[in-house]
Each structure stands twice: as C-alpha cells, then as structure tokens.
CSV table of C-alpha atoms in Angstrom, one decimal:
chain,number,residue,atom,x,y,z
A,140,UNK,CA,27.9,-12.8,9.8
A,141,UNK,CA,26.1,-11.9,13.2
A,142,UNK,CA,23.5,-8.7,12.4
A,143,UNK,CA,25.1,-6.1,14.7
A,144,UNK,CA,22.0,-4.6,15.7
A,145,UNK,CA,23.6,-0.8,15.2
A,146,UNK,CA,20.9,2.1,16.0
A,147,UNK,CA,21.6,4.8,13.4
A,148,UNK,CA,23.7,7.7,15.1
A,149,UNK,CA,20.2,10.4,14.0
A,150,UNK,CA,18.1,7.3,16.0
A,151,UNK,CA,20.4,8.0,19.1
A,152,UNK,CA,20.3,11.5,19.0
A,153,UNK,CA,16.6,11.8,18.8
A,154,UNK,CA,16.7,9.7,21.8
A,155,UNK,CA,18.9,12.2,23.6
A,156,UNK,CA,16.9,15.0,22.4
A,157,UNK,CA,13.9,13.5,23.7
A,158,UNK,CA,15.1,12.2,27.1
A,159,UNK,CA,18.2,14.3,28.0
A,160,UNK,CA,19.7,10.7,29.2
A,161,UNK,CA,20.3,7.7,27.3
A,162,UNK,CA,18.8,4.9,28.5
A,163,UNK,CA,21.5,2.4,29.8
A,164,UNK,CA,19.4,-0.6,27.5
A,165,UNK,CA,19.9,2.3,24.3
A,166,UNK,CA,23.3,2.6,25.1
A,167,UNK,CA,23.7,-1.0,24.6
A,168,UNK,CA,22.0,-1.8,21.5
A,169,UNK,CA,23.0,1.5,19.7
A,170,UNK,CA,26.8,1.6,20.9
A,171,UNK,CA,29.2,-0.4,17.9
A,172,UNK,CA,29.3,-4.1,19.1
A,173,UNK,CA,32.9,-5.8,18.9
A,174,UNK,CA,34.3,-7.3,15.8
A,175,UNK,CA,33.2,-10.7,15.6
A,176,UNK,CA,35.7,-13.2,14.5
A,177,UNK,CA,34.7,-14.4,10.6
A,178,UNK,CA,33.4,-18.2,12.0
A,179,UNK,CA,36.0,-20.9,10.3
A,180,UNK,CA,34.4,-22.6,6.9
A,181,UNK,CA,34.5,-26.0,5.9
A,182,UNK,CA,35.2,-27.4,2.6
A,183,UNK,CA,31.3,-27.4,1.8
A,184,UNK,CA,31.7,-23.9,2.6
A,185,UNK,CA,29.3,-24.2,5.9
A,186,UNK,CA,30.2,-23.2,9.2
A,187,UNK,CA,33.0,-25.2,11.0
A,188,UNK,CA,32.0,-26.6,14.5
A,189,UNK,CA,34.5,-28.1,16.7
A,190,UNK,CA,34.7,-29.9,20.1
A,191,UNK,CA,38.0,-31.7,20.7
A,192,UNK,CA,38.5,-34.2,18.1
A,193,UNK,CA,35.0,-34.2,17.0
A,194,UNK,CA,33.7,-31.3,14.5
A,195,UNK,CA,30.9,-31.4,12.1
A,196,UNK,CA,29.9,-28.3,9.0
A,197,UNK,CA,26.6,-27.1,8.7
A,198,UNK,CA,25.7,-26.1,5.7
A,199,UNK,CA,22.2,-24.6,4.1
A,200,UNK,CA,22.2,-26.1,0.8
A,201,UNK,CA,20.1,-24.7,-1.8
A,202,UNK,CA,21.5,-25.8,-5.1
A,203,UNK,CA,18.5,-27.6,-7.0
A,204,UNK,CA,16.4,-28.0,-3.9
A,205,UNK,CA,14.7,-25.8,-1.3
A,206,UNK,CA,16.9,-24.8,1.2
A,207,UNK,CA,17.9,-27.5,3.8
A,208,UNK,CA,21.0,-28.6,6.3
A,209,UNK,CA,23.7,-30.5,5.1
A,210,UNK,CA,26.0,-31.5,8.1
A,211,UNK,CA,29.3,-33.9,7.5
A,212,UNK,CA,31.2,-34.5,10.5
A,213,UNK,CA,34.7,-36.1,11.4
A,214,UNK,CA,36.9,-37.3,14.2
A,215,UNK,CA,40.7,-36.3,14.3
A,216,UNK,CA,40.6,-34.5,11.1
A,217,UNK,CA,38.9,-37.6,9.3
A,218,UNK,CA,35.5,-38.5,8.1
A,219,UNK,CA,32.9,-40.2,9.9
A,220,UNK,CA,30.3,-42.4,8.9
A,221,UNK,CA,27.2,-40.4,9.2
A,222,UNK,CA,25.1,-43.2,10.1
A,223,UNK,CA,26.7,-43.1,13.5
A,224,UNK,CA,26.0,-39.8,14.5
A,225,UNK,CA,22.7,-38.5,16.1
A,226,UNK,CA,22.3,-35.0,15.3
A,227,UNK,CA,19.3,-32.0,16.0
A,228,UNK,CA,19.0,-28.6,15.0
A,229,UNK,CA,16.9,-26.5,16.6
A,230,UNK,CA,16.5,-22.8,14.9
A,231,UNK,CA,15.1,-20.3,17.7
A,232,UNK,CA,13.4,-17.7,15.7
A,233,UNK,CA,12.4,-13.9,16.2
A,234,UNK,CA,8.8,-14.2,17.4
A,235,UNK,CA,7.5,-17.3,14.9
A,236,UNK,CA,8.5,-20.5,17.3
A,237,UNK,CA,11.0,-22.8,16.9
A,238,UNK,CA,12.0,-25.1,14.3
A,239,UNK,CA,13.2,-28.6,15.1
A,240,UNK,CA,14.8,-30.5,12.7
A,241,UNK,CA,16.6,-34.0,13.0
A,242,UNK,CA,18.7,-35.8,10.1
A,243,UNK,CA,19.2,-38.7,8.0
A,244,UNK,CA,22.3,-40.2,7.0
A,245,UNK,CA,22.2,-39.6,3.2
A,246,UNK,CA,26.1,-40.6,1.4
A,247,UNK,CA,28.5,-39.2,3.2
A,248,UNK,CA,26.3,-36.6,4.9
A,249,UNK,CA,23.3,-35.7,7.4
A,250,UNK,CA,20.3,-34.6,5.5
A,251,UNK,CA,17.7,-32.6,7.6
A,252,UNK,CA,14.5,-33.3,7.5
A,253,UNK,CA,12.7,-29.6,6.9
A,254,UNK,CA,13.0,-27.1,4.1
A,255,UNK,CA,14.6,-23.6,5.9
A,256,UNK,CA,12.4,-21.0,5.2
A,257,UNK,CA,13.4,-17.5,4.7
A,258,UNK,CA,14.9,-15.5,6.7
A,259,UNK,CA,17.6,-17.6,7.4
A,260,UNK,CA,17.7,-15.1,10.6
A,261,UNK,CA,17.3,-17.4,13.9
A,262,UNK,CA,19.6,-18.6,16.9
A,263,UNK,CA,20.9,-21.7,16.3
A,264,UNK,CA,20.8,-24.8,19.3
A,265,UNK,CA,22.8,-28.1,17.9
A,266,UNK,CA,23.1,-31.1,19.8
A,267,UNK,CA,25.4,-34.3,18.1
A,268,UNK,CA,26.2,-37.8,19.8
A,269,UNK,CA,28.9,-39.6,18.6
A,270,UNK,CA,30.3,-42.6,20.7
A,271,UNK,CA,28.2,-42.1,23.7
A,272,UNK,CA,29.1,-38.4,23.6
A,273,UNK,CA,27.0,-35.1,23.6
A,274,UNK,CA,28.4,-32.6,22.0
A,275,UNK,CA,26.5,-28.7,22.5
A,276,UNK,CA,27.2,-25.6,20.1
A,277,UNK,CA,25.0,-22.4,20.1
A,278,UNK,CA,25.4,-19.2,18.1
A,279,UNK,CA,23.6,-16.5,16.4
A,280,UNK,CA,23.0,-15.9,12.6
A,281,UNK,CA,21.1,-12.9,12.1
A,282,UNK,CA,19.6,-11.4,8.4
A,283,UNK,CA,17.7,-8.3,8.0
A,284,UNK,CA,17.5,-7.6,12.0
A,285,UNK,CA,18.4,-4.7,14.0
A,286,UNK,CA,17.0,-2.9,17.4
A,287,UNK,CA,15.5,0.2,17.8
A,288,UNK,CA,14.3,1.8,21.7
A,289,UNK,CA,10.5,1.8,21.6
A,290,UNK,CA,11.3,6.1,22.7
A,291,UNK,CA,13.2,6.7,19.2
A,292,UNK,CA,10.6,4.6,17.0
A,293,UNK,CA,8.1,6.7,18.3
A,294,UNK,CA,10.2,9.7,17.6
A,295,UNK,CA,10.7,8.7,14.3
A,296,UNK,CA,7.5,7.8,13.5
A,297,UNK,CA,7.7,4.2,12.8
A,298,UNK,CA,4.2,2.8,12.9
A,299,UNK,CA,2.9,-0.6,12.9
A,300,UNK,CA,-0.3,-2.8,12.6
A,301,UNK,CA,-1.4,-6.0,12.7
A,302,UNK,CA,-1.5,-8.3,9.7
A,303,UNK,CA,-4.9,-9.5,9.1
A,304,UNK,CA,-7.9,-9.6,6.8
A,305,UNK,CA,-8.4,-7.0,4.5
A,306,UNK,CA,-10.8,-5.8,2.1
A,307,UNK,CA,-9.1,-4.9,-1.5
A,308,UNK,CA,-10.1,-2.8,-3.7
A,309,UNK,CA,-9.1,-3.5,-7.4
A,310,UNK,CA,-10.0,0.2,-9.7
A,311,UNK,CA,-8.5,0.7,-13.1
A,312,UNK,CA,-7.6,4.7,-13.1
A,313,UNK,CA,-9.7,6.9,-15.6
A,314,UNK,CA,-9.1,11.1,-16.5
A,315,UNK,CA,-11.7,13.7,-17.9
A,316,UNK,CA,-13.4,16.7,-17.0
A,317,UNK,CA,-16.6,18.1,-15.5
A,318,UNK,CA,-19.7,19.2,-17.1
A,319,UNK,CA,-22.9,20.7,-16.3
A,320,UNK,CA,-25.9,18.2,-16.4
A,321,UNK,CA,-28.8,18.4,-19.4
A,322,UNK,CA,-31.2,21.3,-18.0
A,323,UNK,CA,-28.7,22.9,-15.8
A,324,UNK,CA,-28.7,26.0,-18.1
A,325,UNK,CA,-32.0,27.6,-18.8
A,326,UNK,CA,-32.7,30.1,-21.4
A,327,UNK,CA,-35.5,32.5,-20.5
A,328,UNK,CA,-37.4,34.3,-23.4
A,329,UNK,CA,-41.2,36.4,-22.8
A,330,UNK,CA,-43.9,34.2,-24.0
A,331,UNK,CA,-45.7,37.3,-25.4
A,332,UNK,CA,-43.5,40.1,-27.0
A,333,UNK,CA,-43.7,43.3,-24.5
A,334,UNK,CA,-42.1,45.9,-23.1
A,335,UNK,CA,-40.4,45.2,-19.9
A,336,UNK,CA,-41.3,47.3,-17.4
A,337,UNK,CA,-39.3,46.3,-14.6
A,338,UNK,CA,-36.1,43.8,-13.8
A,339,UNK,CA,-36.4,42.4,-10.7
A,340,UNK,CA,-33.0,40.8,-10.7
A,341,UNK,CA,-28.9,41.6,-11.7
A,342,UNK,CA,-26.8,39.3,-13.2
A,343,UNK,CA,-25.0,36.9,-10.5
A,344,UNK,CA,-28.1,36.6,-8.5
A,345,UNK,CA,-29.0,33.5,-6.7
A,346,UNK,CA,-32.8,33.1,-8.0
A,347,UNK,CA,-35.2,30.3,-6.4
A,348,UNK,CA,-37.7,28.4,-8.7
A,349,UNK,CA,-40.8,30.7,-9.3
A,350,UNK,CA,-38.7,33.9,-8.2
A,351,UNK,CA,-39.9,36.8,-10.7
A,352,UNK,CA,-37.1,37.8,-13.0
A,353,UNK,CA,-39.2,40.5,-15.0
A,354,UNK,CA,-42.5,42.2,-15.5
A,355,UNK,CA,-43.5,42.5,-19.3
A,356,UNK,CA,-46.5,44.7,-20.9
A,357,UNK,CA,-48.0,43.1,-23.4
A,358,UNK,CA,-48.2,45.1,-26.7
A,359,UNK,CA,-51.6,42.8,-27.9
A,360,UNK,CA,-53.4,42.9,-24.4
A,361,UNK,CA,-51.8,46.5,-23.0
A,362,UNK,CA,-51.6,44.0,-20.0
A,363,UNK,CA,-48.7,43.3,-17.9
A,364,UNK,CA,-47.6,39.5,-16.7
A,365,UNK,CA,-44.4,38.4,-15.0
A,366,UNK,CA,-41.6,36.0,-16.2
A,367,UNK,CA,-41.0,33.9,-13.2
A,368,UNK,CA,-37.8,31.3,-12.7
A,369,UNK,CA,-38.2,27.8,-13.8
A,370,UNK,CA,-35.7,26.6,-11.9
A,371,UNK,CA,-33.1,27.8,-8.8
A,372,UNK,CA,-29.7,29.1,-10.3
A,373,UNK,CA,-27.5,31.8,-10.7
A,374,UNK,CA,-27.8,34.8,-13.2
A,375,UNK,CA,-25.1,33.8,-15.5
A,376,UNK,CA,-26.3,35.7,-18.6
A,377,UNK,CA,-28.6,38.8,-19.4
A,378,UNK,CA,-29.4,40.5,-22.6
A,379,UNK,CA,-32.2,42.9,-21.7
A,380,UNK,CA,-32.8,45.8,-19.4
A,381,UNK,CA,-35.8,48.0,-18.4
A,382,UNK,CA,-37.7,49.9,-21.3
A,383,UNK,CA,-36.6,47.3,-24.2
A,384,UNK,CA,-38.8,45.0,-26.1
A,385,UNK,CA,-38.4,41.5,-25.6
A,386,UNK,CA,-38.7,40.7,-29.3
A,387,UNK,CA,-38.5,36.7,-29.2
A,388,UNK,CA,-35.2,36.9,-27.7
A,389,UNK,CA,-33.5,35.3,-24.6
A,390,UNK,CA,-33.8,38.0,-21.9
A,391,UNK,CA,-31.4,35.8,-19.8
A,392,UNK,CA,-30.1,32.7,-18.8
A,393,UNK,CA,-29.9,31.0,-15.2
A,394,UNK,CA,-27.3,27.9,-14.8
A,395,UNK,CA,-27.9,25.9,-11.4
A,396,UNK,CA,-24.9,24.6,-10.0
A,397,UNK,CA,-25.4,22.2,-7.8
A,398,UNK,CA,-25.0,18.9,-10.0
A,399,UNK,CA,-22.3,18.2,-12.3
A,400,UNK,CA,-21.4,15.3,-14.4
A,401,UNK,CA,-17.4,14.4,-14.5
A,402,UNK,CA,-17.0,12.5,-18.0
A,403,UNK,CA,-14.3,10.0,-17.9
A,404,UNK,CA,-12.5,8.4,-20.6
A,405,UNK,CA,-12.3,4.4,-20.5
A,406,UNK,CA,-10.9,2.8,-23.1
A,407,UNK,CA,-11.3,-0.6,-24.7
A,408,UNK,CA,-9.2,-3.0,-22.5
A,409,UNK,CA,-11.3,-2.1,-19.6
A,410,UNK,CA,-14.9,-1.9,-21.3
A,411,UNK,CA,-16.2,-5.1,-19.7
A,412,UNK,CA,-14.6,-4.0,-16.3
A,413,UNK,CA,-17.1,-1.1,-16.3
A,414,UNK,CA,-21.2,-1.1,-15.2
A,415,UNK,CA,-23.9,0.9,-13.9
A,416,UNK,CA,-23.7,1.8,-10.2
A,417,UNK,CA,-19.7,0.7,-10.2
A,418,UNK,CA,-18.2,2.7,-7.3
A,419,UNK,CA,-15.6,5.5,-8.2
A,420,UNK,CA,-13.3,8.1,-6.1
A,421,UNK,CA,-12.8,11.6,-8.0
A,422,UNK,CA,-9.6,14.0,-7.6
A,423,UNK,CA,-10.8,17.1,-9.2
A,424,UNK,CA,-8.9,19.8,-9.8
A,425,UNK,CA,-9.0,22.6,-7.0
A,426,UNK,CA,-11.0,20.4,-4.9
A,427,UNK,CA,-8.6,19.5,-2.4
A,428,UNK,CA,-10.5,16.4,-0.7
A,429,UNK,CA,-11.6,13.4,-3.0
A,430,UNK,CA,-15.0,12.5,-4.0
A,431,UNK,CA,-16.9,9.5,-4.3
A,432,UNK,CA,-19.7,8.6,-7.0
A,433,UNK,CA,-21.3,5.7,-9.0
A,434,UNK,CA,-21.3,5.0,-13.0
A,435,UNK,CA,-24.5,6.3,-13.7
A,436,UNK,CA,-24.5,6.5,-17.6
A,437,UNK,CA,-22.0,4.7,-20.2
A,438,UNK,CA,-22.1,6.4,-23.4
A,439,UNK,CA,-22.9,4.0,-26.0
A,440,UNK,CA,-20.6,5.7,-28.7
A,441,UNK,CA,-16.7,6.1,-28.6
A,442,UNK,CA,-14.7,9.2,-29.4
A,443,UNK,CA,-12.4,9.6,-32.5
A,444,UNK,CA,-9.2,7.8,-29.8
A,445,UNK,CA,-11.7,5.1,-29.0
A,446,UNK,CA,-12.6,5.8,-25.8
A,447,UNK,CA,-15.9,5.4,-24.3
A,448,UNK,CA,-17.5,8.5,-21.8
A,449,UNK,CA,-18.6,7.1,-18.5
A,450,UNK,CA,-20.8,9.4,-16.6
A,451,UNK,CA,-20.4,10.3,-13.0
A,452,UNK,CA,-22.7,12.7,-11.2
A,453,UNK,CA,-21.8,14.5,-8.5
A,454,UNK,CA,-23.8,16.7,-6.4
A,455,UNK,CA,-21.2,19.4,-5.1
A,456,UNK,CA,-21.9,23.4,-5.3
A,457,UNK,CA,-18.4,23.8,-5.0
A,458,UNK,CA,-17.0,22.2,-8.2
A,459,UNK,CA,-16.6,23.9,-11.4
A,460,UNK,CA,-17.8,23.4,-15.1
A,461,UNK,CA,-14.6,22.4,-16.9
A,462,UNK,CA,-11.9,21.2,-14.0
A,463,UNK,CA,-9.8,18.0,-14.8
A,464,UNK,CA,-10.7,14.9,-12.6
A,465,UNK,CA,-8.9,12.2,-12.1
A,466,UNK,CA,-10.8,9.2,-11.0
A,467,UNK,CA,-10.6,5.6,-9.8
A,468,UNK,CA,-13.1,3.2,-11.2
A,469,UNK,CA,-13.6,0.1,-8.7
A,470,UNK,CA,-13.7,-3.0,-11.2
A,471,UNK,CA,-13.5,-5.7,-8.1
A,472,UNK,CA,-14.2,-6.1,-4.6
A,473,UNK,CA,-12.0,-9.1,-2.9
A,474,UNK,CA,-11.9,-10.0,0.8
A,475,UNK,CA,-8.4,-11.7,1.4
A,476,UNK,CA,-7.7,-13.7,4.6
A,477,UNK,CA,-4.5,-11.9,5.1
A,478,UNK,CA,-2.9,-8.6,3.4
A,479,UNK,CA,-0.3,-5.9,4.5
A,480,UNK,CA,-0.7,-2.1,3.6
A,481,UNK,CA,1.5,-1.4,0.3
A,482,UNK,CA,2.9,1.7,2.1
A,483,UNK,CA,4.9,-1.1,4.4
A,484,UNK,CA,6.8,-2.7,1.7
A,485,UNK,CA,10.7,-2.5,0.7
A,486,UNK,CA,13.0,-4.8,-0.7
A,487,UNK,CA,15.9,-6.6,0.8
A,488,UNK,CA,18.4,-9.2,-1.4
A,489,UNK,CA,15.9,-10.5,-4.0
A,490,UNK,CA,12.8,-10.1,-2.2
A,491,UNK,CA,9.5,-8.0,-1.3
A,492,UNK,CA,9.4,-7.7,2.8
A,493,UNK,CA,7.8,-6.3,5.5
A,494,UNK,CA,9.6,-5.9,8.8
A,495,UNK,CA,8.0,-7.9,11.8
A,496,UNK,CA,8.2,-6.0,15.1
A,497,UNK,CA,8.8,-8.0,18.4
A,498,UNK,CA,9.7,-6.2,21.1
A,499,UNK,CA,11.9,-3.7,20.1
A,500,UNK,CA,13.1,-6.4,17.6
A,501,UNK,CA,13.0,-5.6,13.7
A,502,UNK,CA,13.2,-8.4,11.5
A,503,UNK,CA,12.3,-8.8,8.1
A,504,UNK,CA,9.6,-10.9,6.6
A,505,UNK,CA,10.5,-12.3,2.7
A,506,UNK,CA,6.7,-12.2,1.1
A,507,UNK,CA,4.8,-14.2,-1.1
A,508,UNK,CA,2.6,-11.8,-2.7
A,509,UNK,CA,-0.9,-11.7,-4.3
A,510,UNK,CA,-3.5,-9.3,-5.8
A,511,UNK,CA,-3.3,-6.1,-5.1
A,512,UNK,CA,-5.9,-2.9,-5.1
A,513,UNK,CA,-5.9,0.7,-2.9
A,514,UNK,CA,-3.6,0.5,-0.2
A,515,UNK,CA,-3.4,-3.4,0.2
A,516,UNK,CA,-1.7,-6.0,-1.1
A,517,UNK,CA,-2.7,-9.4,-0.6
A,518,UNK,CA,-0.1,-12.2,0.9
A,519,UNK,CA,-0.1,-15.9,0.4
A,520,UNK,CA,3.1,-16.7,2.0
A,521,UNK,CA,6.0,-15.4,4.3
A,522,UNK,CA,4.1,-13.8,7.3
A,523,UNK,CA,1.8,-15.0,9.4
A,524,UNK,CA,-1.4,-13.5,10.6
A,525,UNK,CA,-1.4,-11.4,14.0
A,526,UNK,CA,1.9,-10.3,13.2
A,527,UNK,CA,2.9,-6.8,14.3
A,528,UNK,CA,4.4,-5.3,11.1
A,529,UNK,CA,6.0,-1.9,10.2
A,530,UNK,CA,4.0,0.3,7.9
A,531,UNK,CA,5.0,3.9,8.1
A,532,UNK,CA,8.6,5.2,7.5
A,533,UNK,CA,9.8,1.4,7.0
A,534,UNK,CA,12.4,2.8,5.0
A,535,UNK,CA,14.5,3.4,8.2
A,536,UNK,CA,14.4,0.1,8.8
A,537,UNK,CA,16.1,-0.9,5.4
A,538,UNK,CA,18.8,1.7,5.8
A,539,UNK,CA,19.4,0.8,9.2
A,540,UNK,CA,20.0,-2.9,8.4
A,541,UNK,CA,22.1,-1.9,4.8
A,542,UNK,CA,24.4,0.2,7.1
A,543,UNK,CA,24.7,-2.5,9.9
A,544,UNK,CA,26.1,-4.9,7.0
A,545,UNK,CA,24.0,-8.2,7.6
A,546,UNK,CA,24.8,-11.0,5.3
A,547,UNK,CA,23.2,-13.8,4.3
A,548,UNK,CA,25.3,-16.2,6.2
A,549,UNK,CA,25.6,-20.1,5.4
C-alpha cells in the first residue's frame, strides 16, 4: 500500500509555532491524503494490471531466491504465451537511480532479469507489447518513506551527515580505581635527633622542593640545621610541633598530587588484546569530562578473581586517591571505506536501517553491517557512500513511518 507521507500532528505544530503560517507545500504533505483503493491481486498474489483485454500481475517473488519480478499476463481473461510479450520495468527510486529490468519468458511466466534490492520503496514505469500494442502503467509503492518540511526537521532536531570513511575504534571496557604513584608520599624524619626549634609550615600547606619544613638543634653538636622538602606536595600529615624532640620519628609527611595511576582490572579473555602504550579513555568518578592515557605498566601477577592490573598514569591535580574509573582500552584501530554513526540506527521489519534524506524525502536504508567500535559502525551493503543519512533523533523518523502504516507491498 502507497506510504502516505503523514507529518506527525507535534511536526505540524512546531511548524506553526515557528512560522505563525503553514507553508502551503506543509499543508500538503502533512494534511491526511485520501484513501487509496486496496490495488486488485492476482492469483500469484501480485498486483493486477489491466488495459482493455490485456492485463498482466507483477509479482516480487522471493520464495527460495533473491527477490525478483514474476509477471504472467492474459488476453480476455485467458493466458498468454509469455514468449509473445515484450515487457520492461523500470523502478524509479528515492535518490539511488533507476533500475531497468527486462524479462525472459521462463514456463508460463516473465522472469526479470535483476535481483530487487531492498527497500522495495520506488515508483514503478511498465511498458508491455503484445500484438503490435503498447501498453503504459505507472504507480507508486512506497516502504519506510514519509516527508518532513526542512523548517520542522530543524525544529526537531533531526540531524544528518554524510556516509563516508571512517576511522573505528574497537576498545574492550575495563573498571578500577585510582592510586597515588610509588614516591608520591614522603615521610620526613631529622637525620640527627634534636630539638626543633621552629616549624616553618602547618598542615595542608603547598610546599616546593627544598622548602624548609623545620629547624632542629642538634643535641651532639648544640648546632642547629634545617629539614628541607624533598619533593613539592601538600602537608597531609604532622606529628611534631615546636619544643619536642624528634626522636627517630616521622615529623611529617608530604603527598604530591599531581600524578596518579588508575589501576584497571582486565581479565583473561582480553590478555593478548592488551600492550604497552595501548591508547585508553577514563570516566572517573567526579571528574565530569573524560580522560585519555596510555598502558604504561601491566602487572605481571593476577588477583585472587584472575584479573590482571593494567597501569594508567595520569597527570591531573584534580583527581583523587581512591575514585572509581571506568575506562576504555583501544585493542584495534580499523579504517573502513564506509561507516554510519551507531547513534543513526533503528530497526524497521527485520532489519538494521538508516534513513536516507533527499530533499525533504526520508526513506530508509536496509543495512548490511560490519565491525563495530566508538560511535561507528562499519557497512558492507545497503547504502551507498555520499549519502545524506539521519543521525540524531532518527527515532522520529521510525514513529512517523509506524504511524503512517506503510506496508511491504508485493
């Protein structure tokens, strides 16, 4: 049955909304389009074609073979040797061309001569001779189509791109948490036991490397010397004061913050996937825009679950000891000649499409689909390459078409 193109009634109104008029070409393709008459069926169950005496069914046969016409034809009511008819079928599709196919006489039928590919969505031109005669039909058999104004796909927020190459990016996902580096935690102790005369610094100070944190009398030498920073940091501990003796013991302790390692589990299925310098993208906790690293260490141990510790530093004083990352490992880099973004995708009957954009067309676009990584997905069939294509909110599309009530008409 003819797709009949309606424009959701919330499509219309933001077109209202945005214009204060509706646009004599919206009005149109968004007001309900007459019944169409159900087109008379043939015994072969195809479409019934009549001129006179002469009539022919077309038919898209599928049973056991790829789709192709099947056309019998008769004269007052009885058949006709298909060898003396001369029959073409030209399919007028939505911005991919036109197919031409002619047929053989095969029994006591016309076989075309091309496989239909999907979606059977095209206008169809037939021309027949019988006797000397031309006979013309034309008519419209629309799948998975429908019409949107340019001003309400905009509103809506219907974005497309171009199908093209693309670059995909195959990760396995991995979960652990982050941890200060060896050495980012320094312990600072008095070389020789003392008094400490003065504290030069309070806890939660930012110290530099070769700040003074304390001077110390010595109780051998009566002499005083300084304890200087070994490295930058922040105060993050202190145990002594003015007036005490340092006895051996840590006076305090300065943690820099400016590296971390995030820690993340991999277990044994994607082992080999995993080496030094592989690319990864962190979510971590509170952070609110993702990181990106390398491998830089793989633990040559595993944990009591079997999982092996893959090492990730990050150089970020804003991240915490202790938050939970989530983390894509990249395990494969592959260019692909042609791929559409995932976000684009919905399905419609039994397949995966995309819906092609021509004009203010909408059509969809039955895929054959590959590997997939980040937000592509590889495609080996169904679409060709400079096609416009829906990505964002194609979802409208889908309900638009469901609610319109195209079939998949034979």
């Amino acid at each position: 049955m003819k797709n009949k193109n309606i424009l959701s009634s919330l499509s219309l109104a933001i077109l209202i909304s945005l214009t204060g008029v509706v646009a004599p070409n919206a009005v149109a393709a968004s007001s309900p389009a007459a019944e169409q008459a159900e087109p008379e069926k043939g015994p072969h169950r195809g479409r019934m074609l009549r001129e006179g005496d002469f009539a022919i069914e077309l038919s898209i046969f599928e049973t056991g073979v790829p789709p192709e016409f099947r056309v019998w034809a008769t004269n007052e009511g009885q058949p006709i040797d298909p060898a003396k008819v001369s029959l073409n079928v030209k399919l007028i599709r939505l911005g991919d061309g036109t197919d031409d196919i002619n047929f053989n006489a095969q029994g006591d039928f016309l076989r075309g001569d091309m496989v239909i590919y999907e979606p059977h969505s095209f206008v169809v031109a037939i021309e027949a001779t019988y006797q000397g005669k031309k006979y013309n039909w034309r008519y419209d058999n629309f799948e998975g189509r429908t019409t949107i104004e340019q001003a309400v796909a905009d509103a809506m927020e219907i974005n497309t791109e171009i199908a093209g190459p693309a670059t995909i990016h195959q990760t396995i996902p991995a979960y652990g948490k982050l941890s200060l580096p060896v050495g980012a935690k320094r312990n600072i102790a008095a070389r020789f036991d003392g008094e400490i005369t003065k504290l030069h610094v309070n806890f939660g100070e930012i110290v530099k490397k070769g700040q003074t944190l304390f001077t110390v009398e010595s109780n051998e030498s009566l002499k005083p010397y300084v304890i200087k920073a070994p490295i930058n940091g922040v105060i993050t501990q202190l145990f002594a004061n003015a007036g005490e003796q340092t006895n051996g013991k840590t006076l305090l302790t300065i943690t820099n913050f400016n590296r971390h390692i995030a820690k993340l589990a991999v277990y044994p299925s994607d082992y080999s996937k995993v080496k030094l310098e592989t690319p990864v993208t962190l979510n971590i906790e509170g952070h609110e825009n993702p990181l990106v690293g390398e491998v830089s260490f793989i633990e040559p141990s595993v944990r009591d679950d079997q999982a092996r510790m893959v090492w990730v530093e990050l150089a970020d004083a804003e991240l915490a000891e202790g938050n939970f990352v989530k983390a894509n490992i990249e395990v494969a880099t592959i260019d692909v000649p042609l791929a559409v973004k995932r976000v684009g995708l919905q399905s419609f009957r039994d397949f995966t499409v995309v819906y092609a954009k021509v004009g203010k067309q909408y059509e969809v676009r039955m895929l054959e689909l590959g590997r997939a990584g980040g937000e592509w997905i590889e495609v080996l069939g169904g679409l060709k390459t400079g096609t416009e294509y829906v990505t964002d909110n194609s979802y409208i599309l889908k309900a638009d078409i469901e609610k319109s009530g195209a079939s998949h008409d034979h």
